[in-house]
Amino acid sequence: MSAEAADPGAPLRRRSRPRIDLRRLGRVALRGPVSRDRLPDAISHVAEAHRAHHPDADLTILRRAYVLAESSHRGQMRKSGEPYITHPLAVTLILAELGAETTTLTASLLHDTVEDTEVTLDQVKEQFGDEVCYLVDGVTKLEKVDYGAAAEPETFRKMLVATGNDVRVMSIKLADRLHNMRTLGVMRPEKQARIAKVTRDVLIPLAERLGVQALKTELEDLVFAILHPEEYEETRALIAAATGPDDPLETIADHVTHTLRDAGISAEVLIRPRHFVSVNRVRRKRGELRGTDFGRLLVLVGEDADCYAVLGELHTCFTPVISEFKDFIAAPKFNLYQSLHTAVVGPEGAVAEVLIRTHRMHKVAEAGVVALGNPYAQDPAADPQTEPSDERADPTRPGWLSRLLDWQESATDPDTFWTTLRDDLAQDREITVFRTDGGTLGLPAGASCVDAAYAQYGDLAHTAIGARVNGRLATLSTVLSDGDTVQLLLAQDTASGPSPDWLDHARTPAARIAITGWFSDHPDEAKPDPETVEATGPGAQSEPSPEREAPVAPARSRSGPRAPGVVVEGPNAPVRLAGCCTPVPPDELAGFVVRGGAVTVHRRECPAVAAMQEIGRAPVAARWADGEGREADAGCRVTLVAESFGRPRLLADLTEAIATADAAIVSATVEPPSEQRVRHTYTLRLPDAAGLPGLMRAMRDVAGVYDVSRAQHPAPTG
């Protein structure tokens, strides 16, 4: 099977096995069993393809599997009019040409027997063993009679769980879907579209993650033809028009071949046509297509070191396009893919993209996990006395698969699982971040510290208060990059919970499901806080910027500080002190009724007061309870801003001055230095508001500090 253009009429520039006549095979299959000393003619093509990859394979089990499949499916017909046995034969041939080992081929021949015939799993297990039985069970659909509308998502859930133990389950499913897509034309248009959308949203991303590019590219083209027929026909016409004797890639390929030969490098240079979807992507990106945009050069060599030797010769003898260089050999993709990517300018000024890889890399690039054979087989070189491990190593670097298996356990509702699965699979790039204890976390690109917290700690991450990224304090909203080192900081109070804002920063389903579940169990905490609503309108800062601020204290309360020492006119409503200006006695006050009927009290000079009055919000009269500027209860909260020149031990001296005044630091942020000036923001709790002037004087007396003021947050604008 070729990974090139799915159109049978498209010209191919490499040798390929001719397409098999499945109708003829179907007629052969109906002839019944043959003598025991040879394989049935109907699977001779499978045997030939299998022996090309595995010369010493024992084909006896394939013969027995074919006989069972043919006899059990006898009399069944596909909607295309072909005998049903042609379908398992075609699926098996696809896998055989990719290099699948004998157990996988045996299971693929039997993959529909339990679902569509009287054959049972016990019979499969008795005749072919546990592994074949497991693979057949993994791809067997759940009955709609039992599951109704949930049958499809629950079937995929079952299949993914089985894939977690054996990736060959998904290999069979992908080949099964490919053959079904090839013969989808006999279905009603609406059913074609439904199947194509599921293929696009679920199966193609899974093929990408398992590295099976040969299946992925053909599935993409088949989906493209069904869902976007007009664009498909336009792309087909462009490819047909570009086919001719004057192919600029041929010229560049000849120059590359001679260059490598002169350098003494043994290499095979091929022209690799782009498939339809790839051509369409390039067209959207560049507009008008160049002659070299319809394919790429593929250079195959023997050893890894030869790849870099080829790269050196190409960059020496041709003008390289540096921005196009990527090294996926030193840093393989998460789906096993390895190759060097570059682009060079040919003799006539044409730019050609070049892929450089070994023959082994090419096999894995095309077939992914299928090319690994049986990844769970006992290593012949291993010590026979060693006890086998109960854990099966996932050859795909198990980050994405492990995450998927973890969160699906929490997504008990089929609709939630189905929606979340599609969202998760849409994230097609993975990063690796390092923990300070030496472990690693595999996360999707764009993941934040929130995602890292739940990936490392599970539900304990509800108490997260911040992080250190590459040694520097960072907020939980900070987006992580590949190779970052992250240390999550947890609050000592295990009763604290996540902030609603975290849902805005969570990229992984596990984090989103855990956060949503916590708020479902704590419905009162999920309500927006009136103080937050008041203080975080457009233009206000509701969350510290990832680049500028970092929490260094216990988690903030989601309900604003109560103000029993404040009296407001009107009904007996809850009263909160505004977080944007943190009023303390003897500040003059102004209150506003906010969502939920509570009253948020601001300092009268706070910009929020003017902003509220501009939009027609009437202030509520408010005063301190004792009438003399003293709070009735002990303690008050205030936010101070210290402006200073940068110097060593400045932060230590400031926090010492605060501690000397018996003030507790609720939270603190330090902005990066700008022109040797540093801005510190502290939210403090004082035992008595009368101590505020003395605290501000003590902070101003710290060497390097040239101003300390009460915080004035930007006013809301709407």
XYZ file of N, CA, C and O in Angstrom, residues 304-402:
396
model
N 22.474 6.338 10.601
C 22.116 7.664 11.099
C 23.153 8.709 10.713
O 22.804 9.834 10.313
N 24.438 8.352 10.840
C 25.501 9.320 10.532
C 25.450 9.751 9.076
O 25.787 10.899 8.741
N 24.991 8.844 8.195
C 24.893 9.196 6.779
C 23.866 10.294 6.540
O 23.982 11.067 5.589
N 22.849 10.358 7.387
C 21.832 11.413 7.236
C 22.483 12.787 7.366
O 22.211 13.696 6.565
N 23.354 12.931 8.362
C 23.999 14.225 8.570
C 25.061 14.484 7.501
O 25.309 15.644 7.145
N 25.661 13.419 6.981
C 26.606 13.599 5.881
C 25.887 14.126 4.642
O 26.382 15.025 3.945
N 24.706 13.570 4.355
C 23.903 14.053 3.227
C 23.516 15.518 3.445
O 23.612 16.343 2.529
N 23.105 15.831 4.660
C 22.719 17.211 4.964
C 23.885 18.165 4.715
O 23.708 19.249 4.121
N 25.077 17.773 5.157
C 26.247 18.631 4.965
C 26.551 18.862 3.494
O 26.864 19.996 3.079
N 26.459 17.809 2.688
C 26.720 17.962 1.251
C 25.685 18.858 0.591
O 26.010 19.714 -0.236
N 24.421 18.670 0.945
C 23.363 19.490 0.339
C 23.521 20.959 0.703
O 23.365 21.848 -0.139
N 23.845 21.234 1.967
C 23.990 22.624 2.394
C 25.285 23.245 1.874
O 25.420 24.471 1.861
N 26.229 22.407 1.464
C 27.481 22.916 0.893
C 27.347 23.182 -0.604
O 27.810 24.208 -1.111
N 26.681 22.270 -1.298
C 26.622 22.347 -2.763
C 25.386 23.072 -3.284
O 25.312 23.398 -4.469
N 24.398 23.277 -2.431
C 23.195 24.019 -2.808
C 22.999 25.140 -1.803
O 23.547 25.118 -0.699
N 22.185 26.106 -2.172
C 21.835 27.174 -1.230
C 20.699 26.685 -0.345
O 19.599 26.410 -0.842
N 20.920 26.537 0.968
C 19.850 26.022 1.837
C 18.871 27.122 2.244
O 19.232 28.300 2.327
N 17.632 26.735 2.486
C 16.637 27.627 3.083
C 16.636 27.298 4.579
O 15.995 26.335 5.020
N 17.380 28.091 5.337
C 17.653 27.741 6.742
C 16.370 27.615 7.559
O 16.261 26.757 8.443
N 15.379 28.445 7.263
C 14.152 28.422 8.063
C 13.390 27.106 7.925
O 12.515 26.798 8.738
N 13.716 26.313 6.902
C 13.008 25.051 6.671
C 13.692 23.859 7.340
O 13.210 22.735 7.231
N 14.827 24.081 8.002
C 15.573 22.957 8.584
C 14.952 22.513 9.909
O 14.672 23.335 10.777
N 14.745 21.213 10.039
C 14.252 20.621 11.287
C 14.964 19.283 11.485
O 15.098 18.512 10.538
N 15.372 19.027 12.726
C 16.080 17.786 13.048
C 15.182 16.912 13.923
O 15.127 17.072 15.147
N 14.475 15.975 13.278
C 13.637 15.044 14.018
C 14.358 13.721 14.278
O 13.723 12.761 14.712
N 15.661 13.691 14.004
C 16.454 12.516 14.385
C 16.969 12.700 15.808
O 16.807 11.824 16.666
N 17.576 13.849 16.060
C 18.043 14.134 17.418
C 16.878 14.296 18.383
O 16.973 13.928 19.557
N 15.760 14.849 17.884
C 14.571 15.060 18.724
C 13.369 14.464 17.999
O 12.632 15.176 17.319
N 13.154 13.140 18.112
C 12.043 12.506 17.387
C 10.699 13.057 17.836
O 10.531 13.534 18.966
N 9.725 13.003 16.933
C 8.367 13.371 17.299
C 7.807 12.331 18.269
O 8.316 11.212 18.377
N 6.729 12.698 18.964
C 6.170 11.792 19.962
C 5.572 10.532 19.332
O 5.284 9.564 20.022
N 5.395 10.517 17.995
C 4.820 9.348 17.333
C 5.888 8.487 16.650
O 5.591 7.790 15.691
N 7.124 8.548 17.115
C 8.257 7.749 16.644
C 8.924 8.304 15.390
O 9.959 7.793 14.975
N 8.358 9.322 14.768
C 8.868 9.825 13.488
C 10.270 10.403 13.644
O 10.536 11.193 14.545
N 11.176 9.985 12.737
C 12.532 10.513 12.696
C 12.895 10.849 11.251
O 12.643 10.051 10.339
N 13.482 12.009 11.053
C 13.899 12.427 9.723
C 14.554 13.793 9.844
O 14.319 14.526 10.806
N 15.420 14.116 8.890
C 15.914 15.478 8.742
C 15.099 16.154 7.653
O 14.877 15.582 6.584
N 14.634 17.373 7.933
C 13.896 18.152 6.942
C 14.747 19.370 6.565
O 15.270 20.055 7.439
N 14.850 19.638 5.281
C 15.518 20.852 4.831
C 14.925 21.254 3.492
O 14.053 20.559 2.943
N 15.362 22.356 2.961
C 14.959 22.816 1.631
C 16.172 23.463 0.984
O 16.950 24.160 1.657
N 16.354 23.217 -0.307
C 17.501 23.760 -1.031
C 17.018 24.407 -2.323
O 15.959 24.074 -2.855
N 17.829 25.340 -2.815
C 17.522 26.026 -4.066
C 18.255 25.312 -5.196
O 19.486 25.141 -5.156
N 17.508 24.860 -6.214
C 18.083 24.138 -7.332
C 18.778 25.046 -8.329
O 18.810 26.274 -8.170
N 19.324 24.465 -9.390
C 20.095 25.228 -10.386
C 19.295 26.336 -11.054
O 19.828 27.383 -11.394
N 17.993 26.132 -11.264
C 17.169 27.134 -11.941
C 16.450 28.047 -10.952
O 15.534 28.771 -11.336
N 16.829 27.978 -9.685
C 16.187 28.831 -8.681
C 14.964 28.211 -8.037
O 14.335 28.843 -7.181
N 14.600 26.986 -8.427
C 13.450 26.320 -7.827
C 13.831 25.787 -6.445
O 14.935 25.275 -6.246
N 12.911 25.919 -5.504
C 13.146 25.459 -4.132
C 12.503 24.097 -3.943
O 11.314 23.909 -4.229
N 13.287 23.142 -3.478
C 12.778 21.781 -3.251
C 12.934 21.417 -1.782
O 13.996 21.628 -1.193
N 11.872 20.865 -1.204
C 11.950 20.338 0.154
C 12.572 18.941 0.101
O 12.272 18.153 -0.801
N 13.412 18.643 1.093
C 14.141 17.375 1.102
C 13.950 16.692 2.451
O 14.081 17.332 3.505
N 13.627 15.402 2.411
C 13.552 14.571 3.607
C 14.719 13.602 3.568
O 14.961 12.953 2.539
N 15.460 13.498 4.682
C 16.632 12.622 4.745
C 16.435 11.658 5.914
O 16.238 12.088 7.055
N 16.474 10.365 5.613
C 16.273 9.378 6.679
C 16.900 8.046 6.277
O 17.210 7.830 5.095
N 17.075 7.171 7.245
C 17.550 5.822 6.939
C 16.367 4.977 6.461
O 15.203 5.353 6.608
N 16.687 3.794 5.897
C 15.623 2.890 5.457
C 14.755 2.461 6.639
O 13.530 2.343 6.503
N 15.392 2.252 7.790
C 14.637 1.879 8.985
C 13.707 3.021 9.411
O 12.541 2.796 9.736
N 14.222 4.240 9.409
C 13.384 5.390 9.753
C 12.207 5.524 8.790
O 11.094 5.889 9.188
N 12.475 5.240 7.515
C 11.416 5.362 6.518
C 10.311 4.343 6.777
O 9.116 4.651 6.667
N 10.713 3.136 7.142
C 9.715 2.109 7.443
C 8.850 2.526 8.626
O 7.618 2.379 8.599
N 9.483 3.063 9.660
C 8.735 3.501 10.836
C 7.888 4.730 10.509
O 6.762 4.877 11.004
N 8.409 5.636 9.667
C 7.638 6.816 9.279
C 6.369 6.432 8.536
O 5.331 7.074 8.678
N 6.439 5.380 7.727
C 5.273 4.939 6.969
C 4.317 4.117 7.834
O 3.104 4.312 7.771
N 4.867 3.190 8.605
C 4.034 2.203 9.291
C 3.908 2.433 10.791
O 3.079 1.791 11.435
N 4.709 3.320 11.381
C 4.590 3.625 12.806
C 4.714 2.387 13.670
O 5.621 1.571 13.502
N 3.756 2.235 14.605
C 3.835 1.111 15.543
C 3.693 -0.231 14.850
O 4.144 -1.253 15.369
N 3.081 -0.242 13.657
C 2.942 -1.512 12.936
C 4.318 -2.060 12.569
O 4.546 -3.265 12.573
N 5.255 -1.158 12.276
C 6.595 -1.579 11.875
C 7.391 -2.186 13.021
O 8.436 -2.805 12.798
N 6.913 -2.043 14.252
C 7.636 -2.574 15.402
C 7.409 -4.067 15.587
O 8.005 -4.678 16.466
N 6.539 -4.637 14.771
C 6.206 -6.041 14.963
C 5.393 -6.211 16.225
O 4.476 -5.452 16.496
N 5.730 -7.207 17.024
C 5.081 -7.402 18.315
C 5.914 -6.684 19.368
O 6.935 -7.203 19.815
N 5.502 -5.467 19.769
C 6.332 -4.693 20.701
C 6.378 -5.280 22.096
O 7.136 -4.815 22.937
N 5.567 -6.299 22.367
C 5.502 -6.858 23.717
C 6.155 -8.236 23.803
O 6.089 -8.899 24.830
N 6.753 -8.681 22.701
C 7.381 -10.004 22.703
C 8.611 -10.004 23.596
O 9.303 -8.992 23.748
N 8.904 -11.136 24.168
C 10.082 -11.286 25.020
C 11.341 -11.114 24.181
O 11.466 -11.677 23.099
N 12.262 -10.314 24.658
C 13.520 -10.100 23.952
C 14.339 -11.399 23.980
O 14.650 -11.912 25.052
N 14.700 -11.933 22.796
C 15.473 -13.182 22.791
C 16.801 -13.062 23.523
O 17.319 -14.046 24.036
N 17.352 -11.837 23.560
C 18.645 -11.647 24.214
C 18.517 -11.492 25.723
O 19.508 -11.455 26.439
N 17.266 -11.389 26.201
C 17.068 -11.164 27.635
C 17.379 -12.434 28.416
O 17.327 -13.553 27.895
N 17.688 -12.246 29.677
C 17.990 -13.371 30.556
C 16.727 -14.219 30.743
O 15.711 -13.722 31.241
N 16.758 -15.477 30.362
C 15.545 -16.306 30.488
C 15.115 -16.492 31.934
O 13.972 -16.839 32.199
N 16.028 -16.254 32.883
C 15.677 -16.413 34.286
C 14.902 -15.205 34.821
O 14.327 -15.253 35.899
N 14.921 -14.097 34.043
C 14.263 -12.878 34.509
C 12.752 -13.030 34.440
O 12.208 -13.484 33.431
N 12.105 -12.682 35.521
C 10.650 -12.759 35.536
C 10.068 -11.676 34.626
O 10.481 -10.526 34.678
N 9.105 -12.007 33.761
C 8.493 -10.989 32.912
C 7.720 -9.979 33.747
O 7.094 -10.327 34.742
N 7.777 -8.744 33.330
C 7.069 -7.688 34.051
C 5.592 -7.729 33.715
O 5.197 -8.053 32.600
N 4.755 -7.415 34.703
C 3.319 -7.345 34.457
C 2.964 -6.119 33.622
O 1.924 -6.071 32.989
N 3.814 -5.112 33.632
C 3.543 -3.891 32.881
C 4.091 -4.029 31.472
O 5.226 -4.412 31.263
N 3.260 -3.668 30.505
C 3.697 -3.688 29.120
C 4.171 -2.297 28.743
O 3.452 -1.327 28.921
N 5.372 -2.206 28.209
C 5.905 -0.906 27.813
C 5.214 -0.450 26.537
O 5.091 -1.203 25.584
N 4.724 0.785 26.527
C 4.074 1.327 25.347
C 5.145 1.889 24.423
O 5.847 2.830 24.788
N 5.291 1.360 23.214
C 6.374 1.797 22.333
C 6.165 3.181 21.760
O 7.008 3.700 21.069
N 5.012 3.784 22.005
C 4.739 5.086 21.407
C 5.113 6.238 22.331
O 4.671 7.361 22.099
N 5.920 5.993 23.365
C 6.178 7.005 24.400
C 4.823 7.414 24.956
O 4.139 8.244 24.388
N 4.410 6.848 26.066
C 2.996 6.736 26.402
C 2.323 7.988 26.924
O 1.228 7.899 27.436
N 2.926 9.152 26.784
C 2.321 10.347 27.366
C 0.881 10.554 26.971
O -0.024 10.576 27.814
N 0.602 10.694 25.676
C -0.758 11.010 25.235
C -1.723 9.874 25.542
O -2.866 10.112 25.947
N -1.273 8.633 25.365
C -2.161 7.497 25.580
C -2.464 7.328 27.065
O -3.608 7.068 27.450
N -1.463 7.499 27.906
C -1.690 7.395 29.347
C -2.644 8.481 29.828
O -3.539 8.226 30.639
